[in-house]
mmCIF file of C-alpha atoms in Angstrom:
data_model
loop_
_atom_site.group_PDB
_atom_site.id
_atom_site.type_symbol
_atom_site.label_atom_id
_atom_site.label_comp_id
_atom_site.label_asym_id
_atom_site.label_seq_id
_atom_site.Cartn_x
_atom_site.Cartn_y
_atom_site.Cartn_z
ATOM 1 C CA MET A 513 69.465 34.063 110.873
ATOM 2 C CA VAL A 514 72.018 34.598 108.618
ATOM 3 C CA ILE A 515 74.131 32.335 106.831
ATOM 4 C CA ARG A 516 77.709 33.569 105.257
ATOM 5 C CA GLN A 517 79.336 32.633 102.692
ATOM 6 C CA THR A 518 82.818 32.092 102.202
ATOM 7 C CA PRO A 519 84.844 31.507 99.135
ATOM 8 C CA GLY A 520 84.403 27.411 97.878
ATOM 9 C CA SER A 521 80.765 26.914 100.175
ATOM 10 C CA LYS A 522 78.257 26.083 99.983
ATOM 11 C CA VAL A 523 74.423 27.958 100.401
ATOM 12 C CA VAL A 524 72.971 25.933 103.030
ATOM 13 C CA ALA A 525 69.243 25.808 103.340
ATOM 14 C CA PRO A 526 67.542 27.124 106.844
ATOM 15 C CA LEU A 527 66.138 24.416 109.094
ATOM 16 C CA ARG A 528 63.052 25.925 109.414
ATOM 17 C CA ASP A 529 61.613 25.446 105.393
ATOM 18 C CA ALA A 530 62.625 21.917 105.984
ATOM 19 C CA PRO A 531 58.525 21.534 106.532
ATOM 20 C CA ALA A 532 57.367 24.337 103.343
ATOM 21 C CA VAL A 533 59.892 21.580 101.552
ATOM 22 C CA ALA A 534 58.382 18.452 102.706
ATOM 23 C CA GLY A 535 54.632 19.801 101.765
ATOM 24 C CA HIS A 536 56.090 20.925 98.835
ATOM 25 C CA THR A 537 57.547 17.485 97.556
ATOM 26 C CA GLY A 538 54.513 15.894 99.208
ATOM 27 C CA GLY A 539 51.526 18.053 97.247
ATOM 28 C CA ILE A 540 53.449 16.927 94.112
ATOM 29 C CA SER A 541 53.839 12.842 94.985
ATOM 30 C CA ALA A 542 49.843 13.009 95.277
ATOM 31 C CA ARG A 543 49.236 15.003 92.634
ATOM 32 C CA MET A 544 51.566 11.705 90.302
ATOM 33 C CA SER A 545 49.397 10.047 91.384
ATOM 34 C CA GLU A 546 46.997 11.421 91.010
ATOM 35 C CA ARG A 547 47.837 11.619 86.802
ATOM 36 C CA ARG A 548 48.399 8.298 87.240
ATOM 37 C CA THR A 549 44.359 7.229 88.457
ATOM 38 C CA THR A 550 43.329 8.925 85.314
ATOM 39 C CA GLY A 551 45.040 7.860 83.181
ATOM 40 C CA ALA A 552 44.965 4.149 84.183
ATOM 41 C CA ALA A 553 40.729 4.688 84.191
ATOM 42 C CA SER A 554 41.189 6.131 80.367
ATOM 43 C CA THR A 555 43.909 3.545 79.727
ATOM 44 C CA ASP A 556 40.219 1.539 80.381
ATOM 45 C CA GLY A 557 38.170 3.318 79.217
ATOM 46 C CA SER A 558 39.557 3.280 75.618
ATOM 47 C CA SER A 559 40.100 0.206 75.310
ATOM 48 C CA ALA A 560 37.811 -1.112 76.049
ATOM 49 C CA GLY A 561 36.176 1.469 73.237
ATOM 50 C CA ASP A 562 38.850 0.313 70.880
ATOM 51 C CA ALA A 563 36.900 -3.697 72.220
ATOM 52 C CA ARG A 564 33.978 -2.203 70.617
ATOM 53 C CA THR A 565 35.218 -0.604 67.592
ATOM 54 C CA ALA A 566 36.519 -3.895 66.807
ATOM 55 C CA LEU A 567 33.909 -6.227 67.210
ATOM 56 C CA TRP A 568 31.654 -3.332 65.015
ATOM 57 C CA LEU A 569 34.029 -3.384 61.972
ATOM 58 C CA MET A 570 34.260 -6.816 62.712
ATOM 59 C CA ALA A 571 30.664 -8.014 62.919
ATOM 60 C CA PRO A 572 29.906 -8.423 59.298
ATOM 61 C CA ALA A 573 33.289 -10.987 58.679
ATOM 62 C CA LEU A 574 31.618 -12.725 61.835
ATOM 63 C CA ALA A 575 28.145 -12.647 60.958
ATOM 64 C CA LEU A 576 28.784 -14.370 56.740
ATOM 65 C CA TYR A 577 31.488 -16.652 59.171
ATOM 66 C CA ALA A 578 28.099 -17.568 61.408
ATOM 67 C CA VAL A 579 26.670 -18.082 58.143
ATOM 68 C CA PHE A 580 28.247 -19.657 55.833
ATOM 69 C CA THR A 581 30.823 -22.053 58.488
ATOM 70 C CA LEU A 582 28.727 -22.572 61.294
ATOM 71 C CA LEU A 583 25.565 -23.134 60.440
ATOM 72 C CA PRO A 584 25.394 -25.818 57.902
ATOM 73 C CA ILE A 585 27.608 -27.593 60.664
ATOM 74 C CA ALA A 586 25.549 -27.234 62.835
ATOM 75 C CA ALA A 587 22.569 -28.349 60.423
ATOM 76 C CA THR A 588 25.251 -30.923 59.970
ATOM 77 C CA PHE A 589 24.696 -32.497 63.006
ATOM 78 C CA TRP A 590 20.991 -31.571 63.688
ATOM 79 C CA LEU A 591 20.538 -33.727 59.971
ATOM 80 C CA SER A 592 22.531 -37.043 61.099
ATOM 81 C CA PHE A 593 20.054 -37.238 63.838
ATOM 82 C CA ASN A 594 17.522 -36.717 61.618
ATOM 83 C CA SER A 595 15.586 -39.484 58.701
ATOM 84 C CA SER A 596 15.318 -37.391 55.780
ATOM 85 C CA ALA A 597 14.871 -38.290 51.986
ATOM 86 C CA GLY A 598 15.435 -34.900 49.583
ATOM 87 C CA PHE A 599 15.900 -31.482 50.384
ATOM 88 C CA ASN A 600 12.007 -30.749 50.392
ATOM 89 C CA THR A 601 10.258 -33.861 52.323
ATOM 90 C CA SER A 602 10.210 -33.508 56.532
ATOM 91 C CA ALA A 603 12.536 -34.818 58.081
ATOM 92 C CA SER A 604 11.746 -36.995 61.026
ATOM 93 C CA PHE A 605 14.353 -37.617 63.908
ATOM 94 C CA VAL A 606 15.787 -41.279 64.412
ATOM 95 C CA GLY A 607 18.707 -40.606 67.000
ATOM 96 C CA PHE A 608 21.243 -42.919 66.540
ATOM 97 C CA ASP A 609 20.209 -45.173 64.140
ATOM 98 C CA ASN A 610 21.638 -43.039 60.474
ATOM 99 C CA TYR A 611 25.199 -43.832 62.714
ATOM 100 C CA ALA A 612 24.006 -47.227 63.233
ATOM 101 C CA LYS A 613 23.451 -47.997 59.400
ATOM 102 C CA ALA A 614 26.722 -45.957 59.027
ATOM 103 C CA ALA A 615 28.775 -48.629 60.880
ATOM 104 C CA GLN A 616 27.252 -51.989 59.355
ATOM 105 C CA ASP A 617 27.672 -50.322 56.117
ATOM 106 C CA PRO A 618 30.900 -51.977 54.070
ATOM 107 C CA ILE A 619 30.868 -49.670 52.344
ATOM 108 C CA VAL A 620 32.122 -47.157 54.371
ATOM 109 C CA TRP A 621 34.043 -48.983 55.968
ATOM 110 C CA LYS A 622 35.942 -49.717 52.437
ATOM 111 C CA SER A 623 36.108 -46.167 51.765
ATOM 112 C CA LEU A 624 37.476 -45.377 55.286
ATOM 113 C CA VAL A 625 40.744 -47.815 54.001
ATOM 114 C CA HIS A 626 40.691 -45.968 49.912
ATOM 115 C CA THR A 627 40.904 -42.355 52.035
ATOM 116 C CA VAL A 628 43.891 -43.554 54.299
ATOM 117 C CA LEU A 629 45.358 -45.281 51.186
ATOM 118 C CA TRP A 630 44.233 -42.062 49.398
ATOM 119 C CA LEU A 631 46.230 -40.664 51.409
ATOM 120 C CA ALA A 632 48.662 -41.804 51.890
ATOM 121 C CA TYR A 633 49.500 -42.074 47.908
ATOM 122 C CA HIS A 634 49.808 -38.253 47.627
ATOM 123 C CA VAL A 635 51.849 -37.421 50.100
ATOM 124 C CA VAL A 636 54.269 -40.209 49.443
ATOM 125 C CA MET A 637 54.256 -39.890 45.387
ATOM 126 C CA ALA A 638 53.588 -36.100 44.810
ATOM 127 C CA GLY A 639 55.317 -35.251 48.110
ATOM 128 C CA GLY A 640 59.002 -36.988 46.543
ATOM 129 C CA LEU A 641 57.686 -36.760 43.580
ATOM 130 C CA GLY A 642 58.404 -32.448 44.404
ATOM 131 C CA LEU A 643 61.481 -33.321 46.283
ATOM 132 C CA LEU A 644 63.261 -35.043 43.629
ATOM 133 C CA LEU A 645 63.137 -32.589 40.689
ATOM 134 C CA ALA A 646 64.127 -29.768 42.754
ATOM 135 C CA LEU A 647 66.760 -31.372 43.891
ATOM 136 C CA ALA A 648 67.414 -31.783 39.774
ATOM 137 C CA VAL A 649 65.885 -28.937 39.019
ATOM 138 C CA SER A 650 67.790 -26.355 40.985
ATOM 139 C CA ARG A 651 71.136 -28.128 40.153
ATOM 140 C CA LEU A 652 70.269 -26.365 36.695
ATOM 141 C CA ARG A 653 71.778 -23.486 35.919
ATOM 142 C CA ILE A 654 70.616 -22.092 32.229
ATOM 143 C CA THR A 655 67.085 -24.365 31.865
ATOM 144 C CA GLN A 656 66.291 -23.806 35.548
ATOM 145 C CA VAL A 657 62.931 -20.936 34.651
ATOM 146 C CA PHE A 658 62.001 -23.067 31.714
ATOM 147 C CA PHE A 659 62.127 -26.952 33.933
ATOM 148 C CA ARG A 660 60.169 -24.961 36.831
ATOM 149 C CA THR A 661 57.847 -23.031 35.170
ATOM 150 C CA ALA A 662 56.956 -26.710 32.476
ATOM 151 C CA PHE A 663 56.613 -28.563 35.789
ATOM 152 C CA PHE A 664 54.137 -26.508 37.538
ATOM 153 C CA LEU A 665 52.081 -25.422 34.692
ATOM 154 C CA PRO A 666 49.957 -28.837 35.315
ATOM 155 C CA HIS A 667 48.330 -27.598 38.552
ATOM 156 C CA LEU A 668 47.046 -25.278 36.815
ATOM 157 C CA VAL A 669 44.376 -27.226 34.961
ATOM 158 C CA SER A 670 41.645 -28.273 37.360
ATOM 159 C CA LEU A 671 41.818 -31.422 38.846
ATOM 160 C CA ALA A 672 37.855 -32.331 36.194
ATOM 161 C CA VAL A 673 40.460 -31.880 33.208
ATOM 162 C CA VAL A 674 43.237 -33.635 34.807
ATOM 163 C CA GLY A 675 41.106 -36.692 34.884
ATOM 164 C CA VAL A 676 39.676 -36.480 31.350
ATOM 165 C CA ILE A 677 43.006 -36.090 30.466
ATOM 166 C CA TRP A 678 44.263 -38.539 32.206
ATOM 167 C CA ALA A 679 41.487 -40.868 31.413
ATOM 168 C CA ASN A 680 41.918 -41.069 27.753
ATOM 169 C CA ILE A 681 46.114 -42.013 28.577
ATOM 170 C CA TYR A 682 44.826 -44.811 30.507
ATOM 171 C CA ASP A 683 42.558 -46.094 27.772
ATOM 172 C CA PRO A 684 43.136 -49.896 27.033
ATOM 173 C CA PHE A 685 42.806 -49.962 23.826
ATOM 174 C CA PHE A 686 43.368 -46.459 22.777
ATOM 175 C CA GLY A 687 45.381 -44.926 25.276
ATOM 176 C CA LEU A 688 49.441 -43.065 25.259
ATOM 177 C CA LEU A 689 50.506 -46.112 28.222
ATOM 178 C CA ASN A 690 49.204 -49.211 26.456
ATOM 179 C CA THR A 691 50.004 -48.044 23.106
ATOM 180 C CA ALA A 692 54.226 -46.504 24.079
ATOM 181 C CA LEU A 693 54.027 -49.551 26.064
ATOM 182 C CA THR A 694 53.243 -52.394 22.970
ATOM 183 C CA ARG A 695 55.758 -49.528 20.755
ATOM 184 C CA ILE A 696 58.756 -50.221 23.172
ATOM 185 C CA GLY A 697 57.991 -54.124 23.429
ATOM 186 C CA LEU A 698 56.451 -54.235 26.745
ATOM 187 C CA GLY A 699 53.319 -54.748 25.980
ATOM 188 C CA ALA A 700 53.375 -57.975 28.499
ATOM 189 C CA PHE A 701 52.725 -55.549 31.022
ATOM 190 C CA THR A 702 50.508 -53.178 29.504
ATOM 191 C CA GLN A 703 46.541 -53.564 31.796
ATOM 192 C CA GLY A 704 42.902 -51.868 31.904
ATOM 193 C CA TRP A 705 44.197 -49.381 34.435
ATOM 194 C CA LEU A 706 40.948 -48.036 35.759
ATOM 195 C CA SER A 707 38.841 -51.411 35.167
ATOM 196 C CA ASP A 708 41.806 -53.253 37.544
ATOM 197 C CA PRO A 709 40.347 -53.995 41.395
ATOM 198 C CA THR A 710 44.119 -53.352 42.772
ATOM 199 C CA LEU A 711 45.163 -50.670 40.137
ATOM 200 C CA VAL A 712 42.844 -48.166 40.005
ATOM 201 C CA LEU A 713 43.296 -46.513 43.082
ATOM 202 C CA PHE A 714 46.786 -46.286 42.560
ATOM 203 C CA SER A 715 45.947 -45.310 38.893
ATOM 204 C CA VAL A 716 43.838 -42.735 39.937
ATOM 205 C CA ASN A 717 46.060 -40.922 42.409
ATOM 206 C CA VAL A 718 48.922 -41.401 39.764
ATOM 207 C CA ALA A 719 46.805 -38.804 37.308
ATOM 208 C CA SER A 720 45.847 -36.490 40.944
ATOM 209 C CA SER A 721 49.721 -36.568 42.104
ATOM 210 C CA TRP A 722 50.768 -35.039 38.517
ATOM 211 C CA GLN A 723 48.940 -32.478 38.951
ATOM 212 C CA GLY A 724 49.815 -30.994 42.432
ATOM 213 C CA PHE A 725 53.905 -32.585 42.552
ATOM 214 C CA GLY A 726 54.547 -28.807 40.469
ATOM 215 C CA LEU A 727 53.287 -26.453 43.930
ATOM 216 C CA TYR A 728 55.911 -29.100 46.300
ATOM 217 C CA MET A 729 58.215 -28.787 43.897
ATOM 218 C CA LEU A 730 58.839 -24.860 44.080
ATOM 219 C CA LEU A 731 57.653 -25.016 47.542
ATOM 220 C CA PHE A 732 60.975 -27.501 47.984
ATOM 221 C CA ILE A 733 63.367 -24.733 45.514
ATOM 222 C CA ALA A 734 62.167 -22.184 47.667
ATOM 223 C CA GLY A 735 63.422 -24.161 51.169
ATOM 224 C CA LEU A 736 66.792 -25.135 49.252
ATOM 225 C CA GLN A 737 67.561 -21.328 48.417
ATOM 226 C CA ASN A 738 66.974 -20.539 51.933
ATOM 227 C CA ILE A 739 69.676 -23.039 53.191
ATOM 228 C CA ASP A 740 73.202 -21.218 54.133
ATOM 229 C CA ARG A 741 75.783 -22.490 51.197
ATOM 230 C CA SER A 742 78.920 -22.100 54.091
ATOM 231 C CA LEU A 743 77.603 -25.640 55.672
ATOM 232 C CA TYR A 744 77.810 -27.569 51.886
ATOM 233 C CA ASP A 745 81.426 -26.144 52.454
ATOM 234 C CA ALA A 746 81.910 -26.792 55.585
ATOM 235 C CA ALA A 747 81.048 -30.586 54.944
ATOM 236 C CA GLU A 748 83.132 -30.807 51.413
ATOM 237 C CA VAL A 749 85.806 -29.698 54.007
ATOM 238 C CA ASP A 750 84.997 -32.651 56.228
ATOM 239 C CA GLY A 751 84.841 -34.525 53.359
ATOM 240 C CA ALA A 752 81.577 -35.774 52.847
ATOM 241 C CA ASN A 753 80.431 -36.570 49.351
ATOM 242 C CA ALA A 754 77.335 -35.661 48.058
ATOM 243 C CA PHE A 755 74.949 -38.214 49.059
ATOM 244 C CA GLN A 756 76.589 -37.380 52.685
ATOM 245 C CA LYS A 757 75.476 -33.815 52.010
ATOM 246 C CA LEU A 758 72.056 -34.426 50.883
ATOM 247 C CA ILE A 759 71.332 -36.830 54.245
ATOM 248 C CA TYR A 760 72.915 -34.423 56.808
ATOM 249 C CA VAL A 761 72.432 -31.144 55.416
ATOM 250 C CA THR A 762 69.932 -31.214 52.896
ATOM 251 C CA LEU A 763 67.092 -33.077 54.477
ATOM 252 C CA PRO A 764 67.888 -31.552 57.505
ATOM 253 C CA GLY A 765 68.185 -28.412 56.163
ATOM 254 C CA LEU A 766 64.733 -29.037 54.886
ATOM 255 C CA ARG A 767 62.787 -29.692 57.748
ATOM 256 C CA GLU A 768 60.600 -27.010 58.181
ATOM 257 C CA VAL A 769 59.581 -26.695 54.598
ATOM 258 C CA THR A 770 58.620 -30.773 54.523
ATOM 259 C CA THR A 771 56.430 -30.356 57.217
ATOM 260 C CA PHE A 772 54.759 -27.495 55.616
ATOM 261 C CA VAL A 773 54.464 -30.269 52.518
ATOM 262 C CA VAL A 774 53.645 -32.409 54.118
ATOM 263 C CA SER A 775 51.268 -30.875 56.045
ATOM 264 C CA LEU A 776 49.392 -29.439 52.157
ATOM 265 C CA ALA A 777 49.454 -32.918 50.623
ATOM 266 C CA MET A 778 47.499 -34.070 53.532
ATOM 267 C CA ILE A 779 44.397 -31.250 52.602
ATOM 268 C CA ASN A 780 44.584 -31.585 49.794
ATOM 269 C CA GLY A 781 44.691 -35.974 49.751
ATOM 270 C CA LEU A 782 41.358 -35.552 51.831
ATOM 271 C CA LYS A 783 39.863 -32.993 49.684
ATOM 272 C CA GLY A 784 40.360 -35.925 46.716
ATOM 273 C CA PHE A 785 36.871 -35.790 44.693
ATOM 274 C CA ALA A 786 36.491 -34.886 41.901
ATOM 275 C CA THR A 787 39.448 -36.375 39.929
ATOM 276 C CA VAL A 788 37.769 -39.878 41.488
ATOM 277 C CA PHE A 789 34.160 -38.741 40.795
ATOM 278 C CA VAL A 790 35.453 -37.796 36.890
ATOM 279 C CA MET A 791 37.554 -41.607 35.861
ATOM 280 C CA THR A 792 35.334 -44.369 37.260
ATOM 281 C CA ASN A 793 33.327 -42.890 39.890
ATOM 282 C CA GLY A 794 33.944 -45.014 42.938
ATOM 283 C CA GLY A 795 33.910 -48.376 40.341
ATOM 284 C CA PRO A 796 35.340 -51.071 39.913
ATOM 285 C CA PHE A 797 33.183 -52.348 42.476
ATOM 286 C CA TYR A 798 33.895 -49.642 44.667
ATOM 287 C CA GLN A 799 37.531 -49.854 44.559
ATOM 288 C CA SER A 800 37.985 -46.682 44.461
ATOM 289 C CA GLU A 801 35.625 -45.332 46.279
ATOM 290 C CA LEU A 802 36.840 -42.835 49.106
ATOM 291 C CA ILE A 803 34.413 -41.165 51.446
ATOM 292 C CA THR A 804 34.010 -38.102 49.602
ATOM 293 C CA THR A 805 32.532 -39.469 46.967
ATOM 294 C CA TYR A 806 29.944 -41.029 48.849
ATOM 295 C CA ILE A 807 29.848 -38.301 50.423
ATOM 296 C CA TYR A 808 27.644 -37.121 47.278
ATOM 297 C CA ARG A 809 26.291 -40.866 45.838
ATOM 298 C CA LEU A 810 24.616 -41.401 49.849
ATOM 299 C CA ALA A 811 23.320 -36.831 49.390
ATOM 300 C CA PHE A 812 22.722 -36.282 45.475
ATOM 301 C CA GLN A 813 21.514 -39.826 44.568
ATOM 302 C CA SER A 814 20.063 -42.553 46.745
ATOM 303 C CA GLN A 815 18.955 -39.306 49.061
ATOM 304 C CA ASP A 816 19.906 -40.121 52.036
ATOM 305 C CA HIS A 817 20.701 -37.485 53.973
ATOM 306 C CA GLY A 818 21.349 -38.971 57.146
ATOM 307 C CA LEU A 819 23.605 -40.963 55.570
ATOM 308 C CA ALA A 820 25.521 -38.747 54.753
ATOM 309 C CA ALA A 821 25.658 -36.181 57.038
ATOM 310 C CA VAL A 822 26.928 -39.084 59.331
ATOM 311 C CA LEU A 823 30.609 -39.635 56.534
ATOM 312 C CA CYS A 824 30.334 -35.384 56.759
ATOM 313 C CA ILE A 825 31.641 -36.062 60.494
ATOM 314 C CA LEU A 826 32.968 -38.722 60.570
ATOM 315 C CA LEU A 827 35.159 -37.013 58.122
ATOM 316 C CA SER A 828 35.789 -34.123 59.814
ATOM 317 C CA LEU A 829 36.399 -36.953 63.145
ATOM 318 C CA LEU A 830 39.823 -38.106 60.797
ATOM 319 C CA ALA A 831 40.790 -34.734 59.123
ATOM 320 C CA ILE A 832 40.659 -34.310 63.415
ATOM 321 C CA THR A 833 42.470 -37.363 64.435
ATOM 322 C CA ILE A 834 45.998 -37.151 61.623
ATOM 323 C CA THR A 835 45.525 -33.267 62.215
ATOM 324 C CA ILE A 836 46.593 -33.981 65.981
ATOM 325 C CA LEU A 837 49.098 -37.164 64.726
ATOM 326 C CA PHE A 838 50.656 -34.461 62.071
ATOM 327 C CA ASN A 839 50.803 -32.007 65.256
ATOM 328 C CA ARG A 840 52.749 -34.343 67.902
ATOM 329 C CA TRP A 841 54.868 -35.449 64.994
ATOM 330 C CA ARG A 842 56.067 -32.655 64.564
ATOM 331 C CA ALA A 843 56.590 -31.087 67.885
ATOM 332 C CA ARG A 844 59.125 -34.502 67.919
ATOM 333 C CA LEU A 845 60.832 -33.516 64.567
ATOM 334 C CA SER A 846 61.387 -29.750 65.874
ATOM 335 C CA GLN A 847 62.075 -31.301 69.422
#
């Protein structure tokens, strides 16, 4: 069959060639399907190989994590059910006796209350002071770098050294604080800052907060620099004063930084040990005793490792509870 081509017409393939074309197309589809199947199989194989390679690469880190984290946690749980008088003595299984002893120990409950108060003091004083100084320093132009550096320097000092410094500041006879109060005519306000049971926990926390507020200040300053300046211009156009701009522009703009600072301050507050240990060693009359200092006293002075392990678990549960409550508060705040 011959098809004549006229000007402007298109050549159409003969009908008898259609089966061949269809067969050719079917062959292409089959080969493409085969390639997809082969590619999927090779992809699965490469994924399994990548997973094995990743496990081999993570093996040293996982081994270190198991030895230095998981194993001590397991050992703490095991020790909490045993009675041990020292590292070189044999342990005997006592069941829940250590937990019952902890529940009946009044110092445990007192140290728990002091730990929660210590945490609240640190968040309010160190975090609040960091926010106030950030608001003040961020307004400076020429001397901002100087004050940022000066206020951050205490954070570079270890807590043990801070404890020694502030123990001398609080000295009732020769300390800087009582001497300054006497010199300016406020001698009636001089106190035994570390010997008064009602003031000792607050006084020691002031020293710890002094060491930590510089870091929080820098975080707040960084947050202030990220606030869009046009928001302040719009607030001024609407007639807002300085206080209203603080409430409706600055603080909402610092929401994310504030949650981070609060979480960091809570972590540092739960780790309170060195300052209390150096300045008061938990005294007077256990009025500055924290869970961490009582754990040290039980484990290394009284050699009651079983009860110390129970308190370690109690401190972990406290940290988990506070973390859950904080995450719920942050989720509600972000809504």
